[in-house]
């Protein structure tokens, strides 16, 4: 599912960034340039990130 329409970032991109070693939500945002345009995706992206970590 698309999380960030401005940048075309999906929930899988976020999970892949975590799997590749991004150690914080801030790092995921930096790597993917997530929420860097309109910013509307920030809270949904955070939820995707938190949900993925909760399943470790
Ligand atoms: Fe992510 Fe606009 S939807 S920056």
mmCIF file of N, CA and C and ligand atoms in Angstrom:
data_model
loop_
_atom_site.group_PDB
_atom_site.id
_atom_site.type_symbol
_atom_site.label_atom_id
_atom_site.label_comp_id
_atom_site.label_asym_id
_atom_site.label_seq_id
_atom_site.Cartn_x
_atom_site.Cartn_y
_atom_site.Cartn_z
ATOM 1 N N UNK A 1 0.843 -1.177 0.000
ATOM 2 C CA UNK A 1 0.000 0.000 0.000
ATOM 3 C C UNK A 1 0.884 1.236 0.000
ATOM 4 N N UNK A 2 0.413 2.266 -0.712
ATOM 5 C CA UNK A 2 1.171 3.508 -0.725
ATOM 6 C C UNK A 2 1.002 4.241 0.601
ATOM 7 N N UNK A 3 2.118 4.662 1.151
ATOM 8 C CA UNK A 3 2.106 5.460 2.373
ATOM 9 C C UNK A 3 2.316 6.932 2.009
ATOM 10 N N UNK A 4 3.273 7.173 1.141
ATOM 11 C CA UNK A 4 3.602 8.536 0.719
ATOM 12 C C UNK A 4 3.355 8.657 -0.784
ATOM 13 N N UNK A 5 2.315 9.377 -1.124
ATOM 14 C CA UNK A 5 1.976 9.535 -2.535
ATOM 15 C C UNK A 5 2.942 10.496 -3.228
ATOM 16 N N UNK A 6 3.417 11.485 -2.513
ATOM 17 C CA UNK A 6 4.332 12.456 -3.136
ATOM 18 C C UNK A 6 5.597 11.786 -3.646
ATOM 19 N N UNK A 7 6.110 10.830 -2.879
ATOM 20 C CA UNK A 7 7.375 10.183 -3.217
ATOM 21 C C UNK A 7 7.195 8.754 -3.719
ATOM 22 N N UNK A 8 5.958 8.269 -3.745
ATOM 23 C CA UNK A 8 5.706 6.911 -4.223
ATOM 24 C C UNK A 8 6.286 5.841 -3.304
ATOM 25 N N UNK A 9 6.217 6.079 -1.996
ATOM 26 C CA UNK A 9 6.795 5.152 -1.019
ATOM 27 C C UNK A 9 5.702 4.268 -0.439
ATOM 28 N N UNK A 10 5.974 2.960 -0.422
ATOM 29 C CA UNK A 10 5.006 2.000 0.092
ATOM 30 C C UNK A 10 5.414 1.509 1.479
ATOM 31 N N UNK A 11 4.495 0.756 2.106
ATOM 32 C CA UNK A 11 4.827 0.145 3.400
ATOM 33 C C UNK A 11 6.001 -0.820 3.252
ATOM 34 N N UNK A 12 6.114 -1.467 2.104
ATOM 35 C CA UNK A 12 7.233 -2.387 1.886
ATOM 36 C C UNK A 12 8.573 -1.639 1.860
ATOM 37 N N UNK A 13 8.590 -0.461 1.260
ATOM 38 C CA UNK A 13 9.826 0.329 1.270
ATOM 39 C C UNK A 13 10.261 0.616 2.704
ATOM 40 N N UNK A 14 9.300 0.923 3.566
ATOM 41 C CA UNK A 14 9.624 1.217 4.970
ATOM 42 C C UNK A 14 10.169 -0.029 5.654
ATOM 43 N N UNK A 15 9.508 -1.161 5.457
ATOM 44 C CA UNK A 15 9.979 -2.416 6.076
ATOM 45 C C UNK A 15 11.360 -2.787 5.543
ATOM 46 N N UNK A 16 11.566 -2.615 4.254
ATOM 47 C CA UNK A 16 12.874 -2.934 3.664
ATOM 48 C C UNK A 16 13.973 -2.048 4.247
ATOM 49 N N UNK A 17 13.673 -0.778 4.499
ATOM 50 C CA UNK A 17 14.667 0.121 5.089
ATOM 51 C C UNK A 17 15.040 -0.340 6.491
ATOM 52 N N UNK A 18 14.043 -0.791 7.252
ATOM 53 C CA UNK A 18 14.319 -1.326 8.601
ATOM 54 C C UNK A 18 15.174 -2.581 8.485
ATOM 55 N N UNK A 19 14.809 -3.468 7.587
ATOM 56 C CA UNK A 19 15.558 -4.716 7.399
ATOM 57 C C UNK A 19 17.000 -4.439 6.970
ATOM 58 N N UNK A 20 17.190 -3.342 6.236
ATOM 59 C CA UNK A 20 18.533 -2.995 5.751
ATOM 60 C C UNK A 20 19.366 -2.272 6.804
ATOM 61 N N UNK A 21 18.774 -2.020 7.982
ATOM 62 C CA UNK A 21 19.574 -1.483 9.075
ATOM 63 C C UNK A 21 19.206 -0.103 9.578
ATOM 64 N N UNK A 22 18.188 0.526 9.010
ATOM 65 C CA UNK A 22 17.776 1.831 9.530
ATOM 66 C C UNK A 22 17.349 1.661 10.990
ATOM 67 N N UNK A 23 18.025 2.357 11.896
ATOM 68 C CA UNK A 23 17.843 2.099 13.322
ATOM 69 C C UNK A 23 16.811 2.954 14.014
ATOM 70 N N UNK A 24 16.186 3.851 13.297
ATOM 71 C CA UNK A 24 15.182 4.721 13.916
ATOM 72 C C UNK A 24 14.214 5.195 12.836
ATOM 73 N N UNK A 25 13.077 5.708 13.270
ATOM 74 C CA UNK A 25 12.122 6.249 12.309
ATOM 75 C C UNK A 25 12.733 7.447 11.584
ATOM 76 N N UNK A 26 13.488 8.228 12.328
ATOM 77 C CA UNK A 26 14.173 9.381 11.733
ATOM 78 C C UNK A 26 15.084 8.946 10.586
ATOM 79 N N UNK A 27 15.783 7.842 10.803
ATOM 80 C CA UNK A 27 16.693 7.318 9.779
ATOM 81 C C UNK A 27 15.912 6.833 8.554
ATOM 82 N N UNK A 28 14.787 6.151 8.779
ATOM 83 C CA UNK A 28 13.941 5.709 7.665
ATOM 84 C C UNK A 28 13.462 6.917 6.867
ATOM 85 N N UNK A 29 13.035 7.935 7.579
ATOM 86 C CA UNK A 29 12.561 9.152 6.896
ATOM 87 C C UNK A 29 13.663 9.773 6.062
ATOM 88 N N UNK A 30 14.866 9.818 6.626
ATOM 89 C CA UNK A 30 15.994 10.433 5.930
ATOM 90 C C UNK A 30 16.351 9.638 4.672
ATOM 91 N N UNK A 31 16.429 8.318 4.836
ATOM 92 C CA UNK A 31 16.837 7.474 3.710
ATOM 93 C C UNK A 31 15.843 7.527 2.557
ATOM 94 N N UNK A 32 14.567 7.495 2.885
ATOM 95 C CA UNK A 32 13.534 7.409 1.847
ATOM 96 C C UNK A 32 13.019 8.782 1.407
ATOM 97 N N UNK A 33 13.466 9.837 2.099
ATOM 98 C CA UNK A 33 12.928 11.187 1.880
ATOM 99 C C UNK A 33 11.421 11.192 2.097
ATOM 100 N N UNK A 34 11.027 10.414 3.079
ATOM 101 C CA UNK A 34 9.618 10.252 3.444
ATOM 102 C C UNK A 34 9.113 11.523 4.125
ATOM 103 N N UNK A 35 7.898 11.917 3.794
ATOM 104 C CA UNK A 35 7.263 13.097 4.386
ATOM 105 C C UNK A 35 8.057 14.377 4.127
ATOM 106 N N UNK A 36 8.773 14.410 3.016
ATOM 107 C CA UNK A 36 9.619 15.579 2.746
ATOM 108 C C UNK A 36 8.957 16.588 1.820
ATOM 109 N N UNK A 37 7.752 16.275 1.357
ATOM 110 C CA UNK A 37 7.060 17.271 0.519
ATOM 111 C C UNK A 37 5.859 17.841 1.259
ATOM 112 N N UNK A 38 4.679 17.235 1.120
ATOM 113 C CA UNK A 38 3.504 17.810 1.801
ATOM 114 C C UNK A 38 3.474 17.460 3.288
ATOM 115 N N UNK A 39 4.125 16.346 3.651
ATOM 116 C CA UNK A 39 4.201 15.946 5.055
ATOM 117 C C UNK A 39 2.990 15.199 5.585
ATOM 118 N N UNK A 40 1.957 15.029 4.764
ATOM 119 C CA UNK A 40 0.718 14.409 5.249
ATOM 120 C C UNK A 40 0.888 12.935 5.613
ATOM 121 N N UNK A 41 1.909 12.303 5.088
ATOM 122 C CA UNK A 41 2.097 10.875 5.306
ATOM 123 C C UNK A 41 2.841 10.557 6.605
ATOM 124 N N UNK A 42 3.297 11.570 7.323
ATOM 125 C CA UNK A 42 4.155 11.336 8.482
ATOM 126 C C UNK A 42 3.562 10.414 9.527
ATOM 127 N N UNK A 43 2.307 10.643 9.919
ATOM 128 C CA UNK A 43 1.746 9.826 10.998
ATOM 129 C C UNK A 43 1.446 8.409 10.526
ATOM 130 N N UNK A 44 0.987 8.253 9.289
ATOM 131 C CA UNK A 44 0.755 6.900 8.765
ATOM 132 C C UNK A 44 2.084 6.145 8.663
ATOM 133 N N UNK A 45 3.107 6.829 8.177
ATOM 134 C CA UNK A 45 4.423 6.199 8.063
ATOM 135 C C UNK A 45 4.920 5.758 9.430
ATOM 136 N N UNK A 46 4.717 6.585 10.421
ATOM 137 C CA UNK A 46 5.132 6.245 11.791
ATOM 138 C C UNK A 46 4.379 4.996 12.265
ATOM 139 N N UNK A 47 3.091 4.919 11.958
ATOM 140 C CA UNK A 47 2.304 3.745 12.358
ATOM 141 C C UNK A 47 2.820 2.480 11.680
ATOM 142 N N UNK A 48 3.158 2.582 10.405
ATOM 143 C CA UNK A 48 3.701 1.424 9.682
ATOM 144 C C UNK A 48 5.014 0.989 10.326
ATOM 145 N N UNK A 49 5.864 1.965 10.614
ATOM 146 C CA UNK A 49 7.157 1.678 11.246
ATOM 147 C C UNK A 49 6.961 1.009 12.612
ATOM 148 N N UNK A 50 6.118 1.602 13.461
ATOM 149 C CA UNK A 50 5.889 1.057 14.809
ATOM 150 C C UNK A 50 5.285 -0.343 14.745
ATOM 151 N N UNK A 51 4.343 -0.554 13.839
ATOM 152 C CA UNK A 51 3.703 -1.868 13.716
ATOM 153 C C UNK A 51 4.705 -2.926 13.297
ATOM 154 N N UNK A 52 5.597 -2.557 12.398
ATOM 155 C CA UNK A 52 6.596 -3.534 11.937
ATOM 156 C C UNK A 52 7.543 -3.897 13.077
ATOM 157 N N UNK A 53 8.001 -2.896 13.819
ATOM 158 C CA UNK A 53 8.914 -3.178 14.935
ATOM 159 C C UNK A 53 8.226 -4.005 16.011
ATOM 160 N N UNK A 54 6.933 -3.793 16.215
ATOM 161 C CA UNK A 54 6.191 -4.527 17.244
ATOM 162 C C UNK A 54 6.103 -6.007 16.929
ATOM 163 N N UNK A 55 6.314 -6.367 15.685
ATOM 164 C CA UNK A 55 6.214 -7.775 15.290
ATOM 165 C C UNK A 55 7.546 -8.496 15.309
ATOM 166 N N UNK A 56 8.606 -7.793 15.733
ATOM 167 C CA UNK A 56 9.907 -8.474 15.838
ATOM 168 C C UNK A 56 9.923 -9.384 17.055
HETATM 169 FE FE1 LIG B 1 4.389 11.976 1.758
HETATM 170 FE FE2 LIG B 1 3.271 14.087 0.639
HETATM 171 S S1 LIG B 1 2.395 12.140 0.949
HETATM 172 S S2 LIG B 1 5.240 13.963 1.535
#
